Every structure is written in structure tokens, then in C-alpha cells.
């Protein structure tokens, strides 16, 4: 992998990740851009104890442009985009309309490929491995920023999810706090550790799932399963078999095997509802341990957390979406219409030939 860092016309950082070591990235951003001005603010909810990002400048962000005006495609002739070069393998750059900025963290865009009509599932194993290297590198770099406590790499795919740009891409949020979801897991891990005399909760969950009927696919280094209490109709968790707190901890074996396992999982997701409803809209989310102190979680250290990827779709059956209505949105109590065992069985049925 070759990494080349440069700056866009408004001062934002852009980084090329190339498969070839002899790649030259010297194109300059020719757009007449003013410096990016953001109004991001973090406000804490005194009742729930969580944080909300207020980012009014995002109302003006790019919204469903035609393919020939896509800002994530390479620049070509007089059509200038966010990527100055005429081609790329993987690119990461600071979001022009960030939810988090400055002392409130940082937001980045990850372009998986220059092919506008592709998806992550269309990548080769070599390309998917490069994306993993980019996620890992950005996790490392962002963790050293003084305002960052947790790094979150994720992908939203599909208009049903709310995606406003059709080009295959994901995002990275670098939060200035530990997110509520992660805090809940850490508190559960702390309670379990105390009640069992030191047993790790994530290890216990993984051991139970490996012995059960909800495993979707398994390799030497990774296992994917539908969790016992899945919130979404089709939800899969992908764990490395050796517990590590973040992407930086993955060994060579896990890094090498990841592209094959993950691409197979994504391709199965596209087969769940049949070809007429493919591609399947989904969210893919990496859960990593925070980089800040964990004193508030009673004896839990970073190494107690288990890196894992959560993949789920909001489609519950053919032609129908799972809406977060009264119970889910109002009380945060999910009601799942598909038994996790049935979801796992379906995902095994649609394996690649």
C-alpha cells in the first residue's frame, strides 16, 4: 500500500491509498473554493446523559446529484470533483459538510472505488483489503487527535437508508466522547466481569454463538452470526476469533482472510430478497474500543472490548421496510418480525455457488 496525503483547495486533507507503490498523485484541486466554515456543536442531554451534534450547515450539503456531477468520481477535463486526480484506488478526505469538526471531532469520507456504478460487494479481495488498510490507518491517525475519543468507520448503502450520494463510499466519525452504544456495551462487560469473577462478556457471547444455530459463515480467523437478540430482521455480527479492541490489533491472518469473508457476507445480503430487490440497503458499522480513559466502567480496560462489525438491513421482507416507530423510537425497545434463527438459515441458503 502507498499512502499520499495532499490538500484540497479549501484546505481540507485528502489521502490516496494505492495498491501500487509506484503510483504518483500530484494533481491539484483547481476549484475556486472558499475555506470550509462549520457550525458543529455538541450538546449533552441532561435527562438521557447522551450527546447530540448540532450541525445546521449540513442543510446545504449535496443531495442526489446526477451521475455526471457526482463529487466522488475522479476529476475529468472541466468536470472537477472532490478528487483532483483522474483515477484512484481508495481515497479518504475531510467531509465538506461535517457533523463533527474542530474541538467537536472530525468527519471523513471514504471512497471505496472510482467506479461510480459499483458497490463494496463488487470489489476484488485485493481492493477490499486496501479499504481495510485505509480504515486501520485512519483509526490510528485520528486516535492521536486531542479532541478524539472514539473512531467509528461505517457505510450507509441505499436510498432507503438515507444515502444522498450514489457513489460507493463510507464515512469515518471521530467522536470527542464515548458513544452511548459503546458505553452500554462497556457497562454490560463490567457487570459480567464482576459477576463471573473475571470472565469476558464478548468471549462468552462468541463461544455461545459458535456452538449454536445462528452462525452464517465461518473462516479460520472470522465468524459471522445472527445475534440471539437481533434488533433488525436481518442483522449479522462479524467477529475476529481472536479478541482485539480495534482494527489496529488484527494480526496478518485476520487481515488476509477478512476480504474473502466480508465480500461473501455482503453478496449474501444482496440475495436475501431475490434479484428483483437487489442491491439490499444496509448499514455496516465497525465497533471499536474508545481511546480515552475507561475509569467510569468499573474495572474494564480497552483490551476487554471486542472489535466487531455489525451489518444490518432495514428491509424486513420483500417490498417492506422496518420502520422505527413508537416502541423503537419512543422507548428504544425493538420489535423484530424475523426470528434470528430464521434469518441465519436464510443467509446460509443464499451462499455463493
CSV table of C-alpha atoms in Angstrom, one decimal, residues 6-317:
chain,number,residue,atom,x,y,z
A,6,UNK,CA,-2.5,16.3,-0.1
A,7,UNK,CA,-4.8,19.3,0.4
A,8,UNK,CA,-7.9,20.4,-1.4
A,9,UNK,CA,-8.5,24.0,-2.5
A,10,UNK,CA,-10.3,24.9,0.7
A,11,UNK,CA,-7.6,23.4,3.0
A,12,UNK,CA,-9.2,20.0,3.7
A,13,UNK,CA,-7.0,17.0,3.8
A,14,UNK,CA,-7.2,14.3,1.1
A,15,UNK,CA,-5.4,11.0,1.2
A,16,UNK,CA,-4.9,8.5,-1.6
A,17,UNK,CA,-4.4,4.8,-0.8
A,18,UNK,CA,-2.9,2.9,-3.7
A,19,UNK,CA,-2.3,-0.7,-4.4
A,20,UNK,CA,0.8,0.1,-6.5
A,21,UNK,CA,3.9,1.6,-4.8
A,22,UNK,CA,4.8,3.5,-8.0
A,23,UNK,CA,1.6,5.5,-8.2
A,24,UNK,CA,2.1,9.2,-8.5
A,25,UNK,CA,-0.5,11.6,-7.0
A,26,UNK,CA,0.4,15.2,-7.8
A,27,UNK,CA,-2.9,16.5,-9.3
A,28,UNK,CA,-4.1,19.8,-7.7
A,29,UNK,CA,-7.6,20.9,-6.8
A,30,UNK,CA,-8.5,23.5,-9.4
A,31,UNK,CA,-11.8,24.5,-7.9
A,32,UNK,CA,-12.3,28.1,-6.6
A,33,UNK,CA,-13.3,27.0,-3.1
A,34,UNK,CA,-13.6,29.2,0.0
A,35,UNK,CA,-12.4,27.8,3.3
A,36,UNK,CA,-15.0,25.5,4.8
A,37,UNK,CA,-16.9,27.1,7.7
A,38,UNK,CA,-18.8,24.7,10.1
A,39,UNK,CA,-21.1,25.4,13.0
A,40,UNK,CA,-20.9,22.0,14.7
A,41,UNK,CA,-21.7,22.0,18.4
A,42,UNK,CA,-22.0,19.1,20.9
A,43,UNK,CA,-24.9,19.4,23.4
A,44,UNK,CA,-25.4,17.0,26.2
A,45,UNK,CA,-28.9,15.8,27.1
A,46,UNK,CA,-29.3,16.2,30.9
A,47,UNK,CA,-32.0,13.6,31.1
A,48,UNK,CA,-30.6,10.8,28.9
A,49,UNK,CA,-26.9,11.6,29.5
A,50,UNK,CA,-26.1,11.3,25.8
A,51,UNK,CA,-24.7,13.9,23.4
A,52,UNK,CA,-26.3,15.4,20.3
A,53,UNK,CA,-24.3,17.1,17.4
A,54,UNK,CA,-26.0,20.3,16.2
A,55,UNK,CA,-24.8,21.0,12.7
A,56,UNK,CA,-27.1,23.4,10.8
A,57,UNK,CA,-24.6,23.9,8.0
A,58,UNK,CA,-25.4,20.4,6.7
A,59,UNK,CA,-28.7,21.5,5.4
A,60,UNK,CA,-26.9,22.7,2.3
A,61,UNK,CA,-25.0,19.5,1.5
A,62,UNK,CA,-25.0,17.9,-1.9
A,63,UNK,CA,-28.3,15.9,-2.4
A,64,UNK,CA,-28.7,13.2,-5.1
A,65,UNK,CA,-26.7,14.8,-7.9
A,66,UNK,CA,-26.9,13.2,-11.4
A,67,UNK,CA,-24.2,10.7,-12.1
A,68,UNK,CA,-22.2,13.0,-14.3
A,69,UNK,CA,-22.0,15.5,-11.5
A,70,UNK,CA,-21.0,13.1,-8.7
A,71,UNK,CA,-18.5,14.8,-6.4
A,72,UNK,CA,-16.9,11.4,-5.5
A,73,UNK,CA,-15.9,10.4,-9.0
A,74,UNK,CA,-12.4,11.3,-10.3
A,75,UNK,CA,-12.0,14.7,-11.9
A,76,UNK,CA,-12.0,14.6,-15.7
A,77,UNK,CA,-11.4,17.6,-18.0
A,78,UNK,CA,-13.5,20.5,-16.9
A,79,UNK,CA,-15.6,18.4,-14.6
A,80,UNK,CA,-13.9,18.9,-11.2
A,81,UNK,CA,-14.8,16.8,-8.2
A,82,UNK,CA,-13.6,16.3,-4.6
A,83,UNK,CA,-10.9,14.0,-6.0
A,84,UNK,CA,-8.4,16.1,-8.2
A,85,UNK,CA,-6.8,13.0,-9.9
A,86,UNK,CA,-8.3,11.3,-12.9
A,87,UNK,CA,-8.3,7.9,-11.2
A,88,UNK,CA,-7.9,6.3,-7.7
A,89,UNK,CA,-8.0,3.1,-5.8
A,90,UNK,CA,-9.2,4.3,-2.4
A,91,UNK,CA,-9.5,7.9,-1.3
A,92,UNK,CA,-10.2,9.4,2.1
A,93,UNK,CA,-10.9,13.1,2.6
A,94,UNK,CA,-12.3,15.5,5.2
A,95,UNK,CA,-16.1,15.9,4.8
A,96,UNK,CA,-17.1,19.2,3.3
A,97,UNK,CA,-20.3,19.2,5.4
A,98,UNK,CA,-19.1,17.5,8.6
A,99,UNK,CA,-21.3,16.7,11.6
A,100,UNK,CA,-18.2,16.9,13.8
A,101,UNK,CA,-15.4,19.4,13.4
A,102,UNK,CA,-12.6,21.1,15.3
A,103,UNK,CA,-12.9,20.6,19.1
A,104,UNK,CA,-16.1,18.5,18.3
A,105,UNK,CA,-14.2,15.8,16.4
A,106,UNK,CA,-13.8,15.1,12.7
A,107,UNK,CA,-15.7,13.5,9.8
A,108,UNK,CA,-14.1,11.9,6.8
A,109,UNK,CA,-15.4,10.3,3.6
A,110,UNK,CA,-14.0,7.0,2.3
A,111,UNK,CA,-14.4,6.3,-1.4
A,112,UNK,CA,-14.0,2.6,-1.9
A,113,UNK,CA,-13.5,2.7,-5.7
A,114,UNK,CA,-13.5,5.2,-8.6
A,115,UNK,CA,-16.3,3.1,-10.3
A,116,UNK,CA,-19.5,5.0,-9.8
A,117,UNK,CA,-21.7,2.1,-10.6
A,118,UNK,CA,-20.0,-0.5,-8.4
A,119,UNK,CA,-20.7,-1.4,-4.7
A,120,UNK,CA,-18.4,-2.8,-2.0
A,121,UNK,CA,-19.6,-6.3,-2.9
A,122,UNK,CA,-18.2,-5.8,-6.4
A,123,UNK,CA,-14.7,-5.2,-5.2
A,124,UNK,CA,-11.9,-7.7,-5.6
A,125,UNK,CA,-10.4,-9.2,-2.5
A,126,UNK,CA,-7.3,-7.0,-3.1
A,127,UNK,CA,-9.4,-3.9,-3.3
A,128,UNK,CA,-11.4,-4.8,-0.1
A,129,UNK,CA,-8.1,-5.4,1.6
A,130,UNK,CA,-6.9,-1.9,0.7
A,131,UNK,CA,-10.1,-0.5,2.2
A,132,UNK,CA,-9.4,-2.4,5.4
A,133,UNK,CA,-5.9,-0.9,5.4
A,134,UNK,CA,-7.3,2.6,4.9
A,135,UNK,CA,-9.8,2.1,7.8
A,136,UNK,CA,-7.0,0.9,10.0
A,137,UNK,CA,-4.7,3.8,9.1
A,138,UNK,CA,-7.3,6.4,9.7
A,139,UNK,CA,-8.2,4.8,13.0
A,140,UNK,CA,-4.6,5.2,14.1
A,141,UNK,CA,-4.2,8.7,12.8
A,142,UNK,CA,-7.5,10.0,14.2
A,143,UNK,CA,-6.9,8.4,17.6
A,144,UNK,CA,-4.0,10.8,18.1
A,145,UNK,CA,-6.0,14.0,17.7
A,146,UNK,CA,-6.6,15.6,21.1
A,147,UNK,CA,-10.3,16.1,20.5
A,148,UNK,CA,-11.0,12.4,19.6
A,149,UNK,CA,-12.0,9.7,22.0
A,150,UNK,CA,-13.6,7.1,19.6
A,151,UNK,CA,-13.3,6.3,15.9
A,152,UNK,CA,-16.3,4.9,14.0
A,153,UNK,CA,-15.9,3.5,10.5
A,154,UNK,CA,-19.2,2.8,8.7
A,155,UNK,CA,-21.0,2.5,5.4
A,156,UNK,CA,-24.6,3.5,4.6
A,157,UNK,CA,-25.9,2.0,1.3
A,158,UNK,CA,-29.1,2.6,-0.4
A,159,UNK,CA,-31.6,5.5,-0.8
A,160,UNK,CA,-33.8,3.7,1.8
A,161,UNK,CA,-31.1,4.3,4.4
A,162,UNK,CA,-30.9,8.0,3.5
A,163,UNK,CA,-27.8,8.0,1.3
A,164,UNK,CA,-27.6,11.2,-0.7
A,165,UNK,CA,-24.6,10.2,-3.0
A,166,UNK,CA,-24.9,7.0,-5.1
A,167,UNK,CA,-21.1,6.5,-5.4
A,168,UNK,CA,-19.8,3.6,-3.3
A,169,UNK,CA,-18.4,5.2,-0.2
A,170,UNK,CA,-18.4,5.1,3.6
A,171,UNK,CA,-17.6,7.5,6.4
A,172,UNK,CA,-15.5,7.8,9.5
A,173,UNK,CA,-16.7,9.8,12.5
A,174,UNK,CA,-14.1,10.7,15.1
A,175,UNK,CA,-16.1,11.5,18.3
A,176,UNK,CA,-14.9,13.6,21.2
A,177,UNK,CA,-16.7,11.3,23.6
A,178,UNK,CA,-17.5,7.6,24.0
A,179,UNK,CA,-20.7,6.9,22.1
A,180,UNK,CA,-23.9,5.8,24.0
A,181,UNK,CA,-23.9,2.4,22.3
A,182,UNK,CA,-20.3,1.6,23.2
A,183,UNK,CA,-20.9,2.8,26.8
A,184,UNK,CA,-23.8,0.4,27.1
A,185,UNK,CA,-21.6,-2.5,26.0
A,186,UNK,CA,-18.8,-1.5,28.3
A,187,UNK,CA,-21.1,-1.3,31.3
A,188,UNK,CA,-22.5,-4.7,30.4
A,189,UNK,CA,-19.0,-6.1,30.1
A,190,UNK,CA,-18.1,-4.6,33.5
A,191,UNK,CA,-21.1,-6.1,35.2
A,192,UNK,CA,-20.4,-9.5,33.6
A,193,UNK,CA,-16.8,-9.4,34.6
A,194,UNK,CA,-17.7,-8.7,38.2
A,195,UNK,CA,-20.4,-11.3,38.5
A,196,UNK,CA,-18.4,-14.1,36.9
A,197,UNK,CA,-15.1,-13.4,38.7
A,198,UNK,CA,-13.3,-12.0,35.6
A,199,UNK,CA,-14.9,-13.7,32.5
A,200,UNK,CA,-15.0,-11.6,29.4
A,201,UNK,CA,-18.5,-10.9,28.1
A,202,UNK,CA,-17.6,-10.8,24.4
A,203,UNK,CA,-15.7,-14.1,24.7
A,204,UNK,CA,-18.8,-15.6,26.3
A,205,UNK,CA,-21.1,-14.3,23.6
A,206,UNK,CA,-18.8,-15.6,20.8
A,207,UNK,CA,-18.4,-19.0,22.4
A,208,UNK,CA,-22.2,-19.4,22.7
A,209,UNK,CA,-22.8,-18.3,19.1
A,210,UNK,CA,-20.1,-20.6,17.8
A,211,UNK,CA,-21.9,-23.6,19.4
A,212,UNK,CA,-25.4,-22.6,18.3
A,213,UNK,CA,-27.6,-22.5,15.2
A,214,UNK,CA,-27.2,-18.8,14.2
A,215,UNK,CA,-23.7,-19.0,12.6
A,216,UNK,CA,-23.9,-17.7,9.0
A,217,UNK,CA,-20.3,-18.4,7.8
A,218,UNK,CA,-17.0,-19.2,9.5
A,219,UNK,CA,-13.4,-19.0,8.5
A,220,UNK,CA,-10.1,-19.7,10.3
A,221,UNK,CA,-10.0,-16.1,11.7
A,222,UNK,CA,-13.5,-14.7,11.5
A,223,UNK,CA,-17.1,-15.8,12.3
A,224,UNK,CA,-20.4,-14.2,11.2
A,225,UNK,CA,-23.6,-14.9,13.1
A,226,UNK,CA,-27.1,-13.5,13.7
A,227,UNK,CA,-27.1,-12.5,17.3
A,228,UNK,CA,-29.5,-14.1,19.8
A,229,UNK,CA,-31.4,-10.8,20.4
A,230,UNK,CA,-31.0,-9.3,17.0
A,231,UNK,CA,-32.7,-5.9,16.8
A,232,UNK,CA,-33.2,-5.9,13.0
A,233,UNK,CA,-34.9,-8.5,10.8
A,234,UNK,CA,-31.6,-9.3,9.1
A,235,UNK,CA,-28.6,-8.4,11.3
A,236,UNK,CA,-25.2,-10.1,11.3
A,237,UNK,CA,-22.2,-9.6,13.6
A,238,UNK,CA,-18.8,-10.3,12.2
A,239,UNK,CA,-16.1,-11.1,14.9
A,240,UNK,CA,-12.4,-11.9,14.7
A,241,UNK,CA,-12.0,-15.2,16.6
A,242,UNK,CA,-9.0,-13.6,18.5
A,243,UNK,CA,-10.3,-10.8,20.6
A,244,UNK,CA,-8.8,-7.4,19.8
A,245,UNK,CA,-10.0,-3.9,20.8
A,246,UNK,CA,-9.8,-2.2,17.4
A,247,UNK,CA,-8.7,-2.6,13.8
A,248,UNK,CA,-5.1,-1.9,14.8
A,249,UNK,CA,-5.0,-5.2,16.8
A,250,UNK,CA,-5.8,-7.5,13.9
A,251,UNK,CA,-3.0,-9.9,13.0
A,252,UNK,CA,-1.8,-10.8,9.5
A,253,UNK,CA,-4.0,-13.9,9.3
A,254,UNK,CA,-7.2,-11.9,10.1
A,255,UNK,CA,-6.3,-9.1,7.7
A,256,UNK,CA,-5.7,-11.6,4.9
A,257,UNK,CA,-8.9,-13.5,5.4
A,258,UNK,CA,-11.2,-10.5,6.1
A,259,UNK,CA,-11.8,-9.6,2.4
A,260,UNK,CA,-13.0,-13.0,1.4
A,261,UNK,CA,-15.3,-13.4,4.4
A,262,UNK,CA,-16.8,-9.9,4.2
A,263,UNK,CA,-17.3,-9.9,0.5
A,264,UNK,CA,-19.2,-13.2,0.8
A,265,UNK,CA,-21.3,-11.8,3.6
A,266,UNK,CA,-22.2,-8.7,1.5
A,267,UNK,CA,-23.1,-10.8,-1.5
A,268,UNK,CA,-25.4,-13.0,0.5
A,269,UNK,CA,-27.1,-9.8,1.8
A,270,UNK,CA,-27.8,-8.9,-1.8
A,271,UNK,CA,-29.5,-12.3,-2.4
A,272,UNK,CA,-31.8,-12.3,0.7
A,273,UNK,CA,-34.9,-10.9,-1.1
A,274,UNK,CA,-34.1,-12.1,-4.7
A,275,UNK,CA,-32.6,-10.4,-7.7
A,276,UNK,CA,-35.6,-8.1,-8.3
A,277,UNK,CA,-34.8,-6.3,-5.0
A,278,UNK,CA,-31.0,-6.3,-5.2
A,279,UNK,CA,-29.0,-4.5,-4.1
A,280,UNK,CA,-30.1,-4.7,-0.4
A,281,UNK,CA,-29.9,-1.4,1.5
A,282,UNK,CA,-27.7,-1.8,4.6
A,283,UNK,CA,-25.6,-0.2,7.3
A,284,UNK,CA,-22.2,-1.7,8.1
A,285,UNK,CA,-20.7,-0.4,11.3
A,286,UNK,CA,-17.3,-1.1,13.0
A,287,UNK,CA,-17.5,-1.2,16.8
A,288,UNK,CA,-14.1,-0.3,18.2
A,289,UNK,CA,-13.0,0.4,21.8
A,290,UNK,CA,-12.7,4.1,22.8
A,291,UNK,CA,-9.2,5.5,23.1
A,292,UNK,CA,-10.0,7.6,26.2
A,293,UNK,CA,-9.8,6.5,29.8
A,294,UNK,CA,-12.4,3.9,30.9
A,295,UNK,CA,-12.4,4.6,34.7
A,296,UNK,CA,-16.2,5.0,34.7
A,297,UNK,CA,-16.7,1.4,33.6
A,298,UNK,CA,-15.6,-0.3,36.8
A,299,UNK,CA,-12.5,-2.4,36.1
A,300,UNK,CA,-12.9,-2.7,32.3
A,301,UNK,CA,-9.9,-1.9,30.2
A,302,UNK,CA,-9.6,-1.4,26.4
A,303,UNK,CA,-8.4,-5.0,25.9
A,304,UNK,CA,-11.7,-6.2,27.3
A,305,UNK,CA,-13.6,-4.8,24.4
A,306,UNK,CA,-14.0,-6.9,21.2
A,307,UNK,CA,-13.8,-5.3,17.8
A,308,UNK,CA,-16.7,-6.4,15.6
A,309,UNK,CA,-18.6,-5.3,12.6
A,310,UNK,CA,-22.4,-5.0,12.6
A,311,UNK,CA,-24.2,-5.4,9.3
A,312,UNK,CA,-28.0,-5.0,9.0
A,313,UNK,CA,-30.7,-4.0,6.6
A,314,UNK,CA,-33.9,-2.0,7.2
A,315,UNK,CA,-35.8,-4.2,4.8
A,316,UNK,CA,-37.8,-6.8,6.7
A,317,UNK,CA,-39.3,-8.7,3.7
